Amino acid sequence: MAQPLVKKDDDRDDEAEYSPFLGIEKGAVLQEARVFNDPQLDPRRCSQVITKLLYLLNQGDSFTKVEATEVFFSVTKLFQSKDLGLRRMVYLIIKELSPSADEVIIVTSSLMKDMNSKTDMYRANAIRVLCRITDGTLLTQIERYLKQAIVDKNPVVASAALVSGIHLLQTNPEIVKRWSNEVQEAVQSRAALVQFHALALLQQIRQNDRLAVSKLVTSLTRGTVRSPLAQCLLIRYTSQVIRESNTQTGDRPFYDFLESCLRHKAEMVIFEAARAITELSGVTSRELTPAITVLQLFLSSSKPVLRFAAVRTLNKVALTHPMAVTNCNIDMESLISDQNRSIATLAITTLLKTGNESSVDRLMKQITNFMSDIADEFKIVVVEAIRSLCLKFPLKYRSLMNFLSNILREEGGFEYKKAIVDSIVILIRDIPEAKESGLLHLCEFIEDCEFTYLSTQILHFLGIEGPKTTDPSKYIRYIYNRVHLENATVRAASVSTLAKFGAMVDALKPRIFVLLRRCIFDSDDEVRDRATLYLNTLGGDGEVVETDKDVKIFLFGDLDIPLVNLETSLKNYEPSEEPFDIDSVPKEVKSQPLVEKKAPGKKPAGLGAPPAGPPSTVDAYERLLSSIPEFSNFGKLFKSSSPVELTEAETEYAVNVVKHIFDRHVVFQYNCINTIPEQLLENVSVIVDASEAEDFTEVTSKPVRSLPYDTPGQTFVAFEKPDGITAVGKFSNMLRFIVKEVDPSTGEAEEDGVEDEYQLEDLEVVAADYMMKVGVSNFRNAWESMGEDFERVDEYGLGPRESLAEAVSAVINLLGMQPCEGTEAVATNSRSHTCLLSGVFLGNVRVLVRLQFGIEGSRDVAMKLAVRSEDEAVGDAIHEIVSCS
Amino acid sequence: MELCPCVKNILLLDFEGKRVAAKYFCDDWPTNGAKEAFEKAVFNKTQKTNARSEVEVTMLENNIVVYKFVQDLHFFVTGGEEENEVILATVLQGFVDAVGLLLRGNVEKREALEYLDLILLCIDEIVDGGIILETDANVIAGKVASHSTVAEGLSEQTFSQALATAREHLARSLLK
């Protein structure tokens, strides 16, 4: 299409090379900067040198501290010149140099002089520069001038002061907040942009005062707003007020205002309003209609930005209100051929979201043409959209699966291929009919796959799913071919997959053994080792017997241990007589704070392994506790909670507690810090009142002998509880100690101390304390292999809840289990949700939970809880946790 | 919550993706390396498109980038993914037109470097720390030129005249 336009003149070569900055060098420019010190300043020359300095900075060169200081000092000399243009360049470079506080003082008086100059250009720019480089103390000196500037009749000066105010609000809020009267006045300004800047600042000053923002919006939506930018800002404030007002019934406040903005003359305002309407929470289709209508007009605009804006917004609307968008489908289909590929991709994915079952085939035809000429990143978006479409219309799996397998055969990078493979894997998992054809597509793909990672992942997946199909033998050829033709990593994976077929399908055993025996002669150690291991454990010495369950678990079972923990334990293991004990590896996954995903549930886990947590602190606790003789007979530590604060921040003594759970004991570890330099605490202990925790009996406690200022110390209290019972209760805590005065100058404590007490907050032991968060990589497999023997199912009413998502997270927190496969995220506006949880219960019992939620119009939430575990009693215990609360 | 429309950067690159002038207003790209990588990505993603008659738009790294090409210069304005792209396009159009006025229609790399001080002042007048100061090309160019030693000639013609020459020049170069 468009080549870079260059002059076609004959002397082009010379000209293209020409640049005023050709061969520019920092050292030389810094030398040149000496002209700033000349007694007779040449403004033009100085301007040129500043431009050169700015050019260097702009190209990414940086000055050392010394160089910057030197330049800064000589630049300050230029304030002597009266030349307007030069002064302007001086302002610019001072901002770029961002001088340090002690340097700022040097220019302060010059800038303050400019701030009060008669020339508006000086005033506006001096304000911007000074506010950029100033600190709090200086600000109080110039505050008076800034307040005047805000209401200055020159709009440039007023805007400069207001914009500076917005920046300063971040660092010196208490000062800027004092300007609100002036800012309020500026909101009424007749100058369009002053109004915009004043509105921005005023809202930020008052953002924590909902009532004030609401009043502001009310008055402005009735008045006149002069600039489109200010109008956009007002729309955003209005949406915020609507969001926070939360009225359940009747007409939505300010909706009429938003709707009227759809008829504004500026496109940016129309779009802002349309977008705001589509984003209203719980928007009705009646409210949506006018917004969709203007967006539909934008779809056929000649301006790409408008088409993009419209299709991007409709794409989001399609997630929640697909029906509302279907009116635009014809316009959207014509956008598939849009020159701008971003627009075309958004159009396609929107169509995929709104399409109905009958239109799928036609749509796929159009997409096939489109796929050949877009970049990988767009293709990935399309593949993901097709995957969700297929899950929505399982009957259409045939044509969609065909599409996926076709594009799998075409050229493409790793990320793209991975997206396709992940999609096929998910379809195989969720649509049983699609399994056989999907597996064959994957088999064909590995015949000619250049990515080792994908080959090994697919082989692993084949090993799980292949043996369960009606005719497992047909996959063997594809797998064994890999042993011949691939690199060592893929060969090793193939050997494992073959062995899995052998272990699961007895009829195939003899043939598999023949193939495995050939692998013993492989050139790679790992491949040979694996083949040998499998032959020996599966009984490859001739006899065809059913493979023992233990062997299957040994070879192919889940380790149930976070790999990070295993890695740490193995690193810590020192070679000795004692063999490494895999049971000694802590199973606790350190819970990560749930990062709010941009699109909840958008990326279901494909082949990927479960997320590995950071190394846990369990090791450290275990070492600490086992070093204390009183606790040595408690057995193996099951779980340690994260610290719970028992004091407010910044009190005299900071105490938090960690709950350590053993089979028959619970140990509270109180971490104390004395924050008073004039005190030394001795004999510090915590007196625990367990009268509200009947099942617990205090057995021992261990005080801290001495707790000097700012040195953490730990005191312990241990309780006995009935074996295996998940006893719960509330404990009140009192810190007791002997306090001694310390002379801060010498650091010596007085002889005599006084006994004192300090009330701490209560502490609770809850059911979740007996549960460890341990995830599984494939919940469905784990669920099925657990079996129905000890399944316990029951239904519960949770009463009215704030939202479905809130109910889901409340139950997850109550049980303290690990959500699997991203099912903790609830799609907005959905009426039902299934959540999968996994964990290990006290006594090292695996537990899997499947929760099904439904919400009714009155926000009543009902829940079906199905538990599977290795122990019947544990299933009952889980139900008890839910039913007791 | 930040509600004020926000510009993350303004870029002016040449036809090979080299930086002519760039100003970043946020910390998303903390080092010069990160900035250059972003510029390269933006340039590669957009260079094959035809952004000469209308402002074009794309998404990159969860940002919205609007862009326009004039001769051998590529103009870009970036905002966050929640930003109103029409606002960003207005900022970009103001930038392109103001540069057209300041360079008196000769919008090309050589002129831009020759009058780099005007380009830098122009960016300084459009956005301050991410907040939009002005989008009207005539006002922007007026503020820059009124105190420029280099562009004395500009004061001889009015800005609407200059804009007319700029348009004429553009049209001619497109017809070539």
PDB file of C-alpha atoms in Angstrom, chain A residues 267-446:
ATOM      1  CA  GLU A 267     -18.472  13.360  18.224  1.00  0.00           C
ATOM      2  CA  MET A 268     -16.304  12.855  21.294  1.00  0.00           C
ATOM      3  CA  VAL A 269     -19.255  13.769  23.502  1.00  0.00           C
ATOM      4  CA  ILE A 270     -21.706  11.552  21.608  1.00  0.00           C
ATOM      5  CA  PHE A 271     -19.364   8.613  21.927  1.00  0.00           C
ATOM      6  CA  GLU A 272     -18.565   9.281  25.577  1.00  0.00           C
ATOM      7  CA  ALA A 273     -22.278   9.343  26.377  1.00  0.00           C
ATOM      8  CA  ALA A 274     -23.047   6.219  24.354  1.00  0.00           C
ATOM      9  CA  ARG A 275     -20.260   4.360  26.079  1.00  0.00           C
ATOM     10  CA  ALA A 276     -21.382   5.591  29.486  1.00  0.00           C
ATOM     11  CA  ILE A 277     -24.897   4.289  28.860  1.00  0.00           C
ATOM     12  CA  THR A 278     -23.670   0.858  27.772  1.00  0.00           C
ATOM     13  CA  GLU A 279     -21.592   0.631  30.929  1.00  0.00           C
ATOM     14  CA  LEU A 280     -24.407   1.450  33.364  1.00  0.00           C
ATOM     15  CA  SER A 281     -24.754  -1.443  35.748  1.00  0.00           C
ATOM     16  CA  GLY A 282     -27.885  -3.439  35.071  1.00  0.00           C
ATOM     17  CA  VAL A 283     -28.721  -1.369  32.015  1.00  0.00           C
ATOM     18  CA  THR A 284     -32.112  -2.199  30.501  1.00  0.00           C
ATOM     19  CA  SER A 285     -32.637  -2.716  26.793  1.00  0.00           C
ATOM     20  CA  ARG A 286     -34.862   0.359  26.691  1.00  0.00           C
ATOM     21  CA  GLU A 287     -32.004   2.435  28.083  1.00  0.00           C
ATOM     22  CA  LEU A 288     -29.531   0.830  25.691  1.00  0.00           C
ATOM     23  CA  THR A 289     -31.467   1.395  22.467  1.00  0.00           C
ATOM     24  CA  PRO A 290     -30.618   5.080  21.799  1.00  0.00           C
ATOM     25  CA  ALA A 291     -26.924   4.446  22.562  1.00  0.00           C
ATOM     26  CA  ILE A 292     -26.786   1.449  20.239  1.00  0.00           C
ATOM     27  CA  THR A 293     -28.457   3.530  17.524  1.00  0.00           C
ATOM     28  CA  VAL A 294     -25.725   6.196  17.523  1.00  0.00           C
ATOM     29  CA  LEU A 295     -23.006   3.568  17.685  1.00  0.00           C
ATOM     30  CA  GLN A 296     -24.579   1.886  14.678  1.00  0.00           C
ATOM     31  CA  LEU A 297     -24.319   5.176  12.768  1.00  0.00           C
ATOM     32  CA  PHE A 298     -20.648   5.391  13.727  1.00  0.00           C
ATOM     33  CA  LEU A 299     -20.085   1.921  12.249  1.00  0.00           C
ATOM     34  CA  SER A 300     -20.534   3.318   8.777  1.00  0.00           C
ATOM     35  CA  SER A 301     -18.628   6.558   9.404  1.00  0.00           C
ATOM     36  CA  SER A 302     -15.811   7.491   7.053  1.00  0.00           C
ATOM     37  CA  LYS A 303     -13.529   8.059  10.034  1.00  0.00           C
ATOM     38  CA  PRO A 304     -11.684   4.934  11.187  1.00  0.00           C
ATOM     39  CA  VAL A 305     -11.519   6.220  14.771  1.00  0.00           C
ATOM     40  CA  LEU A 306     -15.310   6.379  14.988  1.00  0.00           C
ATOM     41  CA  ARG A 307     -15.760   2.925  13.457  1.00  0.00           C
ATOM     42  CA  PHE A 308     -13.182   1.554  15.873  1.00  0.00           C
ATOM     43  CA  ALA A 309     -14.750   3.271  18.874  1.00  0.00           C
ATOM     44  CA  ALA A 310     -18.190   1.958  17.972  1.00  0.00           C
ATOM     45  CA  VAL A 311     -17.226  -1.626  17.247  1.00  0.00           C
ATOM     46  CA  ARG A 312     -15.022  -1.780  20.344  1.00  0.00           C
ATOM     47  CA  THR A 313     -17.911  -0.663  22.529  1.00  0.00           C
ATOM     48  CA  LEU A 314     -20.423  -2.973  20.834  1.00  0.00           C
ATOM     49  CA  ASN A 315     -17.992  -5.820  21.319  1.00  0.00           C
ATOM     50  CA  LYS A 316     -18.192  -5.256  25.064  1.00  0.00           C
ATOM     51  CA  VAL A 317     -21.971  -4.875  25.021  1.00  0.00           C
ATOM     52  CA  ALA A 318     -22.224  -8.195  23.156  1.00  0.00           C
ATOM     53  CA  LEU A 319     -20.841  -9.948  26.223  1.00  0.00           C
ATOM     54  CA  THR A 320     -23.797  -8.948  28.376  1.00  0.00           C
ATOM     55  CA  HIS A 321     -26.556  -7.993  25.935  1.00  0.00           C
ATOM     56  CA  PRO A 322     -25.979  -9.936  22.720  1.00  0.00           C
ATOM     57  CA  MET A 323     -29.559  -9.352  21.592  1.00  0.00           C
ATOM     58  CA  ALA A 324     -29.188  -5.576  21.687  1.00  0.00           C
ATOM     59  CA  VAL A 325     -26.268  -5.749  19.278  1.00  0.00           C
ATOM     60  CA  THR A 326     -27.832  -8.046  16.666  1.00  0.00           C
ATOM     61  CA  ASN A 327     -29.447  -5.035  14.940  1.00  0.00           C
ATOM     62  CA  CYS A 328     -25.968  -3.924  13.948  1.00  0.00           C
ATOM     63  CA  ASN A 329     -24.929  -7.265  12.499  1.00  0.00           C
ATOM     64  CA  ILE A 330     -25.299  -6.205   8.869  1.00  0.00           C
ATOM     65  CA  ASP A 331     -23.125  -3.137   9.354  1.00  0.00           C
ATOM     66  CA  MET A 332     -20.690  -5.242  11.312  1.00  0.00           C
ATOM     67  CA  GLU A 333     -20.394  -7.851   8.571  1.00  0.00           C
ATOM     68  CA  SER A 334     -19.339  -5.205   6.090  1.00  0.00           C
ATOM     69  CA  LEU A 335     -16.571  -4.218   8.507  1.00  0.00           C
ATOM     70  CA  ILE A 336     -14.938  -7.649   8.123  1.00  0.00           C
ATOM     71  CA  SER A 337     -13.307  -6.258   5.006  1.00  0.00           C
ATOM     72  CA  ASP A 338     -12.285  -2.997   6.705  1.00  0.00           C
ATOM     73  CA  GLN A 339      -8.820  -1.737   5.777  1.00  0.00           C
ATOM     74  CA  ASN A 340      -8.048  -1.321   9.463  1.00  0.00           C
ATOM     75  CA  ARG A 341      -7.424  -4.834  10.757  1.00  0.00           C
ATOM     76  CA  SER A 342      -8.145  -3.906  14.358  1.00  0.00           C
ATOM     77  CA  ILE A 343     -11.647  -2.884  13.331  1.00  0.00           C
ATOM     78  CA  ALA A 344     -12.138  -6.031  11.256  1.00  0.00           C
ATOM     79  CA  THR A 345     -11.034  -8.287  14.111  1.00  0.00           C
ATOM     80  CA  LEU A 346     -13.297  -6.575  16.599  1.00  0.00           C
ATOM     81  CA  ALA A 347     -16.182  -6.870  14.147  1.00  0.00           C
ATOM     82  CA  ILE A 348     -15.601 -10.586  13.714  1.00  0.00           C
ATOM     83  CA  THR A 349     -15.322 -11.353  17.394  1.00  0.00           C
ATOM     84  CA  THR A 350     -18.465  -9.327  18.045  1.00  0.00           C
ATOM     85  CA  LEU A 351     -20.306 -11.275  15.374  1.00  0.00           C
ATOM     86  CA  LEU A 352     -19.071 -14.516  16.895  1.00  0.00           C
ATOM     87  CA  LYS A 353     -20.510 -13.441  20.219  1.00  0.00           C
ATOM     88  CA  THR A 354     -23.881 -12.379  18.884  1.00  0.00           C
ATOM     89  CA  GLY A 355     -24.249 -14.980  16.145  1.00  0.00           C
ATOM     90  CA  ASN A 356     -26.929 -17.642  16.461  1.00  0.00           C
ATOM     91  CA  GLU A 357     -26.622 -21.278  15.647  1.00  0.00           C
ATOM     92  CA  SER A 358     -27.852 -20.904  12.094  1.00  0.00           C
ATOM     93  CA  SER A 359     -25.411 -18.169  11.139  1.00  0.00           C
ATOM     94  CA  VAL A 360     -22.306 -20.001  12.324  1.00  0.00           C
ATOM     95  CA  ASP A 361     -21.535 -21.737   9.039  1.00  0.00           C
ATOM     96  CA  ARG A 362     -21.875 -18.601   6.944  1.00  0.00           C
ATOM     97  CA  LEU A 363     -19.719 -16.680   9.375  1.00  0.00           C
ATOM     98  CA  MET A 364     -17.006 -19.311   9.357  1.00  0.00           C
ATOM     99  CA  LYS A 365     -16.785 -19.048   5.573  1.00  0.00           C
ATOM    100  CA  GLN A 366     -16.171 -15.303   5.796  1.00  0.00           C
ATOM    101  CA  ILE A 367     -13.603 -15.722   8.525  1.00  0.00           C
ATOM    102  CA  THR A 368     -11.622 -18.307   6.586  1.00  0.00           C
ATOM    103  CA  ASN A 369     -10.921 -15.728   3.883  1.00  0.00           C
ATOM    104  CA  PHE A 370     -10.095 -13.138   6.464  1.00  0.00           C
ATOM    105  CA  MET A 371      -7.648 -15.267   8.455  1.00  0.00           C
ATOM    106  CA  SER A 372      -5.106 -15.455   5.651  1.00  0.00           C
ATOM    107  CA  ASP A 373      -4.220 -11.791   5.735  1.00  0.00           C
ATOM    108  CA  ILE A 374      -4.099 -10.773   9.365  1.00  0.00           C
ATOM    109  CA  ALA A 375      -1.313 -10.896  11.913  1.00  0.00           C
ATOM    110  CA  ASP A 376      -0.980 -13.649  14.520  1.00  0.00           C
ATOM    111  CA  GLU A 377      -2.117 -11.464  17.401  1.00  0.00           C
ATOM    112  CA  PHE A 378      -5.471 -10.895  15.679  1.00  0.00           C
ATOM    113  CA  LYS A 379      -5.762 -14.567  14.822  1.00  0.00           C
ATOM    114  CA  ILE A 380      -5.388 -15.486  18.475  1.00  0.00           C
ATOM    115  CA  VAL A 381      -8.320 -13.235  19.348  1.00  0.00           C
ATOM    116  CA  VAL A 382     -10.415 -14.919  16.677  1.00  0.00           C
ATOM    117  CA  VAL A 383      -9.432 -18.399  17.858  1.00  0.00           C
ATOM    118  CA  GLU A 384     -10.461 -17.542  21.405  1.00  0.00           C
ATOM    119  CA  ALA A 385     -13.796 -16.203  20.178  1.00  0.00           C
ATOM    120  CA  ILE A 386     -14.404 -19.375  18.179  1.00  0.00           C
ATOM    121  CA  ARG A 387     -13.655 -21.468  21.211  1.00  0.00           C
ATOM    122  CA  SER A 388     -16.321 -19.732  23.281  1.00  0.00           C
ATOM    123  CA  LEU A 389     -18.740 -19.937  20.365  1.00  0.00           C
ATOM    124  CA  CYS A 390     -18.197 -23.673  20.188  1.00  0.00           C
ATOM    125  CA  LEU A 391     -18.835 -24.077  23.892  1.00  0.00           C
ATOM    126  CA  LYS A 392     -22.047 -22.105  23.396  1.00  0.00           C
ATOM    127  CA  PHE A 393     -23.264 -24.199  20.472  1.00  0.00           C
ATOM    128  CA  PRO A 394     -21.844 -27.683  21.070  1.00  0.00           C
ATOM    129  CA  LEU A 395     -23.865 -29.041  18.157  1.00  0.00           C
ATOM    130  CA  LYS A 396     -21.770 -26.964  15.808  1.00  0.00           C
ATOM    131  CA  TYR A 397     -18.544 -28.535  16.988  1.00  0.00           C
ATOM    132  CA  ARG A 398     -17.966 -30.247  13.667  1.00  0.00           C
ATOM    133  CA  SER A 399     -17.558 -27.154  11.531  1.00  0.00           C
ATOM    134  CA  LEU A 400     -15.724 -25.252  14.258  1.00  0.00           C
ATOM    135  CA  MET A 401     -13.361 -28.136  14.951  1.00  0.00           C
ATOM    136  CA  ASN A 402     -12.696 -28.397  11.230  1.00  0.00           C
ATOM    137  CA  PHE A 403     -11.901 -24.719  11.108  1.00  0.00           C
ATOM    138  CA  LEU A 404      -9.469 -25.070  13.996  1.00  0.00           C
ATOM    139  CA  SER A 405      -7.727 -28.051  12.452  1.00  0.00           C
ATOM    140  CA  ASN A 406      -7.419 -26.232   9.120  1.00  0.00           C
ATOM    141  CA  ILE A 407      -5.752 -23.210  10.642  1.00  0.00           C
ATOM    142  CA  LEU A 408      -3.586 -25.517  12.722  1.00  0.00           C
ATOM    143  CA  ARG A 409      -2.067 -26.802   9.511  1.00  0.00           C
ATOM    144  CA  GLU A 410      -1.262 -23.334   8.196  1.00  0.00           C
ATOM    145  CA  GLU A 411       1.777 -21.241   8.973  1.00  0.00           C
ATOM    146  CA  GLY A 412       1.867 -19.514  12.325  1.00  0.00           C
ATOM    147  CA  GLY A 413       3.969 -18.614  15.347  1.00  0.00           C
ATOM    148  CA  PHE A 414       4.108 -20.391  18.677  1.00  0.00           C
ATOM    149  CA  GLU A 415       1.552 -18.279  20.551  1.00  0.00           C
ATOM    150  CA  TYR A 416      -0.965 -18.695  17.765  1.00  0.00           C
ATOM    151  CA  LYS A 417      -0.487 -22.454  17.525  1.00  0.00           C
ATOM    152  CA  LYS A 418      -0.685 -22.747  21.277  1.00  0.00           C
ATOM    153  CA  ALA A 419      -3.995 -20.865  21.294  1.00  0.00           C
ATOM    154  CA  ILE A 420      -5.394 -23.296  18.710  1.00  0.00           C
ATOM    155  CA  VAL A 421      -4.137 -26.383  20.546  1.00  0.00           C
ATOM    156  CA  ASP A 422      -5.472 -25.076  23.852  1.00  0.00           C
ATOM    157  CA  SER A 423      -8.847 -24.505  22.224  1.00  0.00           C
ATOM    158  CA  ILE A 424      -8.997 -28.007  20.782  1.00  0.00           C
ATOM    159  CA  VAL A 425      -8.043 -29.447  24.174  1.00  0.00           C
ATOM    160  CA  ILE A 426     -10.805 -27.512  25.889  1.00  0.00           C
ATOM    161  CA  LEU A 427     -13.346 -28.608  23.293  1.00  0.00           C
ATOM    162  CA  ILE A 428     -12.284 -32.228  23.751  1.00  0.00           C
ATOM    163  CA  ARG A 429     -12.725 -31.903  27.477  1.00  0.00           C
ATOM    164  CA  ASP A 430     -16.110 -30.233  27.363  1.00  0.00           C
ATOM    165  CA  ILE A 431     -17.783 -31.777  24.344  1.00  0.00           C
ATOM    166  CA  PRO A 432     -17.597 -35.583  24.507  1.00  0.00           C
ATOM    167  CA  GLU A 433     -18.653 -36.022  20.865  1.00  0.00           C
ATOM    168  CA  ALA A 434     -15.711 -33.932  19.753  1.00  0.00           C
ATOM    169  CA  LYS A 435     -13.142 -36.082  21.515  1.00  0.00           C
ATOM    170  CA  GLU A 436     -12.252 -38.599  18.813  1.00  0.00           C
ATOM    171  CA  SER A 437     -11.960 -36.135  15.952  1.00  0.00           C
ATOM    172  CA  GLY A 438     -10.124 -33.634  18.130  1.00  0.00           C
ATOM    173  CA  LEU A 439      -7.547 -36.189  19.243  1.00  0.00           C
ATOM    174  CA  LEU A 440      -6.913 -37.191  15.641  1.00  0.00           C
ATOM    175  CA  HIS A 441      -6.401 -33.555  14.656  1.00  0.00           C
ATOM    176  CA  LEU A 442      -3.833 -33.232  17.414  1.00  0.00           C
ATOM    177  CA  CYS A 443      -2.138 -36.467  16.289  1.00  0.00           C
ATOM    178  CA  GLU A 444      -1.849 -35.108  12.772  1.00  0.00           C
ATOM    179  CA  PHE A 445      -0.497 -31.858  14.082  1.00  0.00           C
ATOM    180  CA  ILE A 446       2.387 -33.463  15.996  1.00  0.00           C
TER     181      ILE A 446
END
